[in-house]
Coordinates of C-alpha atoms in Angstrom, one line a residue:
X1 CA 36.9 -55.0 58.2
X2 CA 35.2 -52.1 59.8
X3 CA 36.6 -48.6 59.5
X4 CA 35.5 -45.0 60.1
X5 CA 34.5 -43.1 56.9
X6 CA 33.4 -39.5 56.5
X7 CA 30.7 -38.8 53.9
X8 CA 29.9 -35.2 54.6
X9 CA 30.1 -32.6 57.4
X10 CA 28.8 -34.2 60.6
X11 CA 28.3 -37.5 58.7
X12 CA 30.8 -40.0 60.2
X13 CA 30.0 -43.7 59.7
X14 CA 31.6 -47.0 60.7
X15 CA 31.2 -49.4 57.8
X16 CA 32.6 -52.4 56.1
X17 CA 35.5 -51.7 53.8
X18 CA 38.0 -54.0 52.1
X19 CA 40.6 -55.6 54.3
X20 CA 44.1 -54.1 53.9
X21 CA 46.7 -56.2 52.0
X22 CA 50.4 -56.0 51.3
X23 CA 50.7 -54.0 48.1
X24 CA 54.4 -53.2 48.2
X25 CA 57.3 -55.3 49.6
X26 CA 58.0 -52.6 52.2
X27 CA 54.4 -52.7 53.6
X28 CA 53.1 -54.2 56.8
X29 CA 49.5 -54.8 57.8
X30 CA 48.6 -53.9 61.4
X31 CA 45.7 -54.9 63.6
X32 CA 44.8 -51.8 65.5
X33 CA 44.7 -52.0 69.3
X34 CA 44.2 -48.4 70.1
X35 CA 43.2 -45.3 68.1
X36 CA 41.8 -41.9 68.9
X37 CA 40.1 -38.8 67.6
X38 CA 42.2 -35.7 67.0
X39 CA 41.1 -32.1 67.3
X40 CA 42.3 -31.6 63.7
X41 CA 39.8 -34.3 62.6
X42 CA 37.1 -31.9 63.7
X43 CA 37.9 -29.5 60.9
X44 CA 36.8 -32.2 58.4
X45 CA 33.9 -33.1 60.6
X46 CA 32.7 -29.5 60.7
X47 CA 33.2 -29.1 57.0
X48 CA 36.1 -26.6 57.3
X49 CA 38.6 -29.0 55.7
X50 CA 37.5 -30.7 52.4
X51 CA 37.1 -34.5 52.3
X52 CA 35.8 -36.7 49.5
X53 CA 32.6 -38.6 50.4
X54 CA 33.7 -42.0 51.6
X55 CA 37.2 -41.0 52.5
X56 CA 38.8 -42.7 55.5
X57 CA 39.7 -40.7 58.6
X58 CA 41.9 -41.0 61.7
X59 CA 45.7 -40.8 62.0
X60 CA 46.7 -41.9 65.5
X61 CA 47.0 -45.6 66.3
X62 CA 49.0 -48.4 68.0
X63 CA 48.8 -51.9 66.6
X64 CA 50.1 -55.5 66.2
X65 CA 51.9 -56.5 63.0
X66 CA 49.8 -59.1 61.3
X67 CA 51.8 -59.5 58.1
X68 CA 55.0 -58.0 56.7
X69 CA 56.2 -57.6 53.2
X70 CA 59.4 -59.4 52.0
X71 CA 61.6 -56.3 52.2
X72 CA 60.6 -55.3 55.7
X73 CA 63.6 -56.0 58.0
X74 CA 62.7 -54.3 61.3
X75 CA 59.3 -55.9 62.1
X76 CA 57.7 -59.3 62.2
X77 CA 54.3 -60.7 62.9
X78 CA 53.3 -60.1 66.5
X79 CA 55.3 -57.0 67.1
X80 CA 53.6 -54.2 69.0
X81 CA 54.2 -50.8 67.2
X82 CA 53.2 -47.2 67.3
X83 CA 52.6 -45.3 64.0
X84 CA 53.3 -41.5 63.7
X85 CA 50.6 -39.6 61.9
X86 CA 52.6 -39.4 58.7
X87 CA 54.4 -42.3 57.0
X88 CA 57.9 -41.7 55.6
X89 CA 60.5 -43.8 53.8
X90 CA 63.3 -43.1 56.3
X91 CA 65.9 -42.8 53.6
X92 CA 65.4 -39.4 51.8
X93 CA 67.3 -36.2 52.7
X94 CA 64.4 -34.8 54.6
X95 CA 64.1 -38.0 56.7
X96 CA 67.9 -37.8 57.4
X97 CA 67.4 -34.2 58.6
X98 CA 64.6 -35.2 60.8
X99 CA 61.8 -33.5 58.8
X100 CA 59.9 -36.7 58.1
X101 CA 56.7 -34.8 57.3
X102 CA 58.4 -33.5 54.1
X103 CA 59.3 -36.9 52.9
X104 CA 58.5 -37.0 49.1
X105 CA 57.2 -40.5 49.4
X106 CA 55.4 -39.8 52.7
X107 CA 51.7 -39.3 53.3
X108 CA 48.9 -38.8 55.9
X109 CA 46.7 -41.6 57.1
X110 CA 43.2 -41.1 55.8
X111 CA 44.3 -39.3 52.7
X112 CA 42.6 -40.4 49.5
X113 CA 43.5 -44.1 48.8
X114 CA 45.0 -44.8 52.2
X115 CA 43.6 -46.4 55.3
X116 CA 42.7 -44.3 58.3
X117 CA 43.7 -45.1 61.9
X118 CA 40.1 -45.3 63.1
X119 CA 39.5 -48.9 62.0
X120 CA 40.3 -52.5 62.6
X121 CA 43.4 -52.7 60.5
X122 CA 45.8 -50.4 58.5
X123 CA 48.2 -51.0 55.6
X124 CA 51.5 -49.2 56.5
X125 CA 53.8 -48.1 53.6
X126 CA 57.5 -47.9 54.3
X127 CA 57.2 -49.8 57.6
X128 CA 60.9 -49.7 58.4
X129 CA 61.0 -45.9 58.1
X130 CA 57.7 -45.2 59.7
X131 CA 56.9 -47.5 62.7
X132 CA 58.6 -47.7 66.1
X133 CA 58.6 -51.0 68.0
X134 CA 57.2 -51.0 71.6
X135 CA 57.8 -53.5 74.4
X136 CA 55.5 -56.5 73.9
X137 CA 54.5 -56.3 77.6
X138 CA 52.9 -53.0 77.0
X139 CA 50.0 -54.6 75.2
X140 CA 48.7 -55.9 78.5
X141 CA 49.1 -52.7 80.4
X142 CA 46.0 -50.5 79.5
X143 CA 47.3 -47.3 81.1
X144 CA 50.7 -47.6 79.5
X145 CA 49.2 -48.4 76.1
X146 CA 47.1 -45.3 76.4
X147 CA 50.1 -43.2 77.2
X148 CA 52.0 -44.7 74.3
X149 CA 49.2 -43.8 71.9
X150 CA 50.0 -40.1 72.6
X151 CA 53.3 -40.7 70.8
X152 CA 51.5 -41.0 67.5
X153 CA 50.7 -37.3 67.5
X154 CA 49.8 -35.1 70.5
X155 CA 52.9 -35.7 72.7
X156 CA 55.3 -35.2 69.8
X157 CA 53.4 -32.2 68.5
X158 CA 53.5 -30.6 71.9
X159 CA 57.2 -31.3 72.1
X160 CA 57.6 -29.8 68.6
X161 CA 55.9 -26.6 69.8
X162 CA 58.1 -26.4 72.8
X163 CA 61.2 -26.9 70.7
X164 CA 60.0 -24.2 68.2
X165 CA 59.3 -21.8 71.1
X166 CA 62.8 -22.3 72.4
X167 CA 61.9 -23.6 75.8
X168 CA 65.0 -23.8 78.0
X169 CA 65.8 -24.6 81.6
X170 CA 64.6 -21.6 83.7
X171 CA 62.5 -20.0 81.0
X172 CA 59.0 -18.6 81.4
X173 CA 56.5 -20.3 79.0
X174 CA 52.9 -19.5 78.0
X175 CA 50.7 -22.0 76.3
X176 CA 47.7 -20.8 74.2
X177 CA 45.1 -23.6 73.9
X178 CA 43.8 -26.1 76.4
X179 CA 43.2 -29.0 74.0
X180 CA 45.3 -32.2 74.1
X181 CA 48.1 -30.6 72.1
X182 CA 48.3 -27.6 74.4
X183 CA 48.3 -29.8 77.4
X184 CA 51.1 -31.9 76.0
X185 CA 52.9 -28.6 75.3
X186 CA 52.7 -27.9 79.0
X187 CA 54.2 -31.3 79.7
X188 CA 56.9 -30.8 77.1
X189 CA 57.8 -27.4 78.6
X190 CA 58.1 -28.9 82.0
X191 CA 60.2 -31.8 80.7
X192 CA 62.6 -29.3 79.0
X193 CA 63.1 -27.4 82.3
X194 CA 60.8 -24.4 82.1
X195 CA 60.6 -22.7 85.5
X196 CA 57.2 -21.0 85.0
X197 CA 54.4 -22.3 82.7
X198 CA 51.3 -20.2 82.2
X199 CA 48.4 -22.2 80.7
X200 CA 45.7 -20.2 78.9
X201 CA 42.3 -21.9 79.1
X202 CA 38.8 -21.5 80.4
X203 CA 37.8 -25.1 81.1
X204 CA 38.7 -26.1 84.7
X205 CA 38.8 -29.8 83.9
X206 CA 41.5 -29.1 81.3
X207 CA 43.4 -26.5 83.3
X208 CA 43.5 -28.9 86.2
X209 CA 45.2 -31.4 83.9
X210 CA 47.5 -28.6 82.9
X211 CA 48.5 -28.0 86.5
X212 CA 49.1 -31.8 86.9
X213 CA 51.4 -31.6 83.8
X214 CA 53.4 -28.7 85.2
X215 CA 51.5 -25.4 84.8
X216 CA 52.3 -23.0 87.6
X217 CA 49.7 -20.4 86.6
X218 CA 46.3 -20.4 84.7
X219 CA 44.8 -17.5 82.8
X220 CA 41.1 -17.9 82.0
X221 CA 40.7 -14.7 80.0
X222 CA 40.8 -14.4 76.3
X223 CA 41.9 -11.8 73.7
X224 CA 43.3 -8.5 75.1
X225 CA 42.3 -9.5 78.6
X226 CA 44.4 -12.6 78.4
X227 CA 47.4 -10.5 77.1
X228 CA 47.0 -8.2 80.0
X229 CA 46.8 -11.0 82.5
X230 CA 50.0 -12.7 81.2
X231 CA 51.8 -9.4 81.1
X232 CA 50.8 -8.8 84.7
X233 CA 52.1 -12.2 85.7
X234 CA 55.4 -11.6 84.0
X235 CA 56.1 -8.1 85.3
X236 CA 54.9 -6.5 82.1
X237 CA 57.5 -8.3 79.9
X238 CA 55.7 -11.4 78.6
X239 CA 56.9 -15.0 78.2
X240 CA 60.2 -16.0 76.8
X241 CA 58.6 -18.9 74.9
X242 CA 55.0 -19.1 73.7
X243 CA 53.3 -22.3 72.5
X244 CA 50.4 -21.7 70.1
X245 CA 48.2 -24.8 69.9
X246 CA 44.9 -23.5 68.4
X247 CA 45.4 -22.0 64.9
X248 CA 42.9 -19.2 64.9
X249 CA 43.4 -15.5 64.3
X250 CA 42.6 -14.7 67.9
X251 CA 45.0 -17.3 69.3
X252 CA 47.8 -16.1 67.1
X253 CA 47.2 -12.5 68.1
X254 CA 47.2 -13.6 71.7
X255 CA 50.5 -15.5 71.2
X256 CA 52.2 -12.4 69.7
X257 CA 50.8 -10.2 72.4
X258 CA 52.1 -12.3 75.3
X259 CA 55.6 -13.0 73.8
X260 CA 58.5 -11.2 75.5
X261 CA 60.6 -9.0 73.2
X262 CA 63.3 -11.3 71.8
X263 CA 61.2 -14.3 72.5
X264 CA 59.8 -17.1 70.2
X265 CA 56.5 -18.6 69.3
X266 CA 56.2 -22.3 68.5
X267 CA 53.1 -22.8 66.5
X268 CA 51.4 -26.2 65.9
X269 CA 47.8 -25.3 65.8
X270 CA 46.5 -26.2 62.3
X271 CA 45.8 -22.8 60.8
X272 CA 42.2 -22.0 60.1
X273 CA 41.5 -18.3 59.5
X274 CA 44.6 -17.3 61.3
X275 CA 46.5 -15.5 58.4
X276 CA 45.4 -12.0 59.3
X277 CA 46.4 -12.5 62.9
X278 CA 50.1 -12.4 62.2
X279 CA 51.5 -8.8 62.1
X280 CA 55.0 -9.1 60.8
X281 CA 55.7 -5.4 61.6
X282 CA 55.0 -6.0 65.3
X283 CA 57.2 -9.2 65.2
X284 CA 60.0 -7.3 63.4
X285 CA 60.0 -4.4 65.9
X286 CA 60.0 -6.7 68.9
X287 CA 62.4 -9.3 67.5
X288 CA 59.9 -12.1 67.9
X289 CA 60.8 -15.4 66.2
X290 CA 58.1 -17.8 64.8
X291 CA 58.9 -21.5 64.3
X292 CA 56.7 -24.6 64.0
X293 CA 54.4 -26.3 61.6
X294 CA 53.5 -30.0 61.1
X295 CA 55.4 -31.9 63.8
X296 CA 57.8 -34.6 62.5
X297 CA 56.8 -36.9 65.4
X298 CA 58.6 -39.9 64.0
X299 CA 61.8 -38.1 64.8
X300 CA 60.8 -37.4 68.4
X301 CA 59.4 -40.8 69.3
X302 CA 62.8 -42.4 70.2
X303 CA 63.6 -39.4 72.5
X304 CA 60.2 -39.4 74.2
X305 CA 59.5 -43.1 74.4
X306 CA 61.9 -44.0 77.3
X307 CA 60.3 -41.3 79.5
X308 CA 56.8 -42.7 78.8
X309 CA 57.9 -46.2 79.5
X310 CA 59.6 -45.1 82.7
X311 CA 56.5 -43.1 83.8
X312 CA 58.6 -39.9 83.9
X313 CA 55.9 -38.4 81.8
X314 CA 52.3 -39.7 81.5
X315 CA 50.1 -38.1 78.8
X316 CA 47.3 -40.6 79.3
X317 CA 45.0 -38.1 81.2
X318 CA 44.3 -36.2 78.0
X319 CA 42.1 -39.2 77.0
X320 CA 38.9 -38.6 79.0
X321 CA 36.4 -40.7 77.0
X322 CA 36.8 -44.3 75.9
X323 CA 34.6 -45.9 73.2
X324 CA 34.3 -48.9 70.9
X325 CA 34.7 -48.6 67.2
X326 CA 31.0 -48.6 66.6
X327 CA 30.6 -45.5 68.9
X328 CA 33.1 -43.3 66.9
X329 CA 30.3 -41.0 65.6
X330 CA 29.3 -40.4 69.2
X331 CA 33.0 -39.6 70.0
X332 CA 33.1 -37.0 67.2
X333 CA 30.0 -35.4 68.5
X334 CA 31.4 -35.3 72.1
X335 CA 34.6 -33.6 71.0
X336 CA 32.8 -31.2 68.7
X337 CA 30.5 -30.1 71.6
X338 CA 33.6 -30.0 74.0
X339 CA 32.1 -32.6 76.4
X340 CA 35.2 -34.7 75.7
X341 CA 38.8 -33.5 75.5
X342 CA 40.2 -36.5 73.5
X343 CA 38.4 -39.7 72.7
X344 CA 40.2 -43.1 72.9
X345 CA 39.0 -45.8 70.6
X346 CA 39.3 -49.5 71.4
X347 CA 38.5 -51.4 68.1

């Protein structure tokens, strides 16, 4: 089969690799219908996250079950399914608590020795604990299929940030980051009943999507100017709940600066150089809580899926460029140069 492989920074290739096979009785093999490129993939692409030459890449996909191992009970050939970006056994204490990303037998697609989502097929370990079945009719609805793909990562990650930030009905929320996760954070805040949502971003195409998703205000400034602008919008107090969806030192400083005393920050931006941006003394003095981390999206899919199927929420606008599998290197370049927000792949 063909799959996306990273060889070095800025060296992404689509090449022939061995077909996936059932290796454990709890495995299934999926034929990928839709995949995409994540902003976090860019850290490997830019050389800021280490990868071995020849390692697979990609962790968001929807597919059709082609083959199921003898111990798989929940899925059969022909089922349409979505895969969260981490596989998990569904039986350990962490899975029972909803923290599927800490499953001792779990792992990330594209890790050494595993298939990546940006390919024609994927072997899925622990299928019963990992996959979620989708209505078969969705396979013929292109828009719905695209919206459902967001369940594999960005929609659940935005929701995780909103939960970590303590978004409640009537609250004021600020979202730092205008990437796909930040935009889904806006959508999640709206879904959870936020009364006012301030989106921080400088790219009008993206902030227009933010307004569509529920943002009531947009702040285009950065750094101290952004803090001042949010403070002015909130009568000097700041936001009850802040979603941090970038992961840099500046973004975390901004998040702390715009949080109301007694408020919370939900952080899901993959940290890169953000350690010195967190001043515990300031957070202590102002009673600011910090919650977040790697989103256990498998836990959130059953909650979010009905709303996507009903059209109550539609994250599909975050995908603004569609390519074939052979064009994946072009897709990475487009996202790296910020000419695309999030790239949809049709193998």
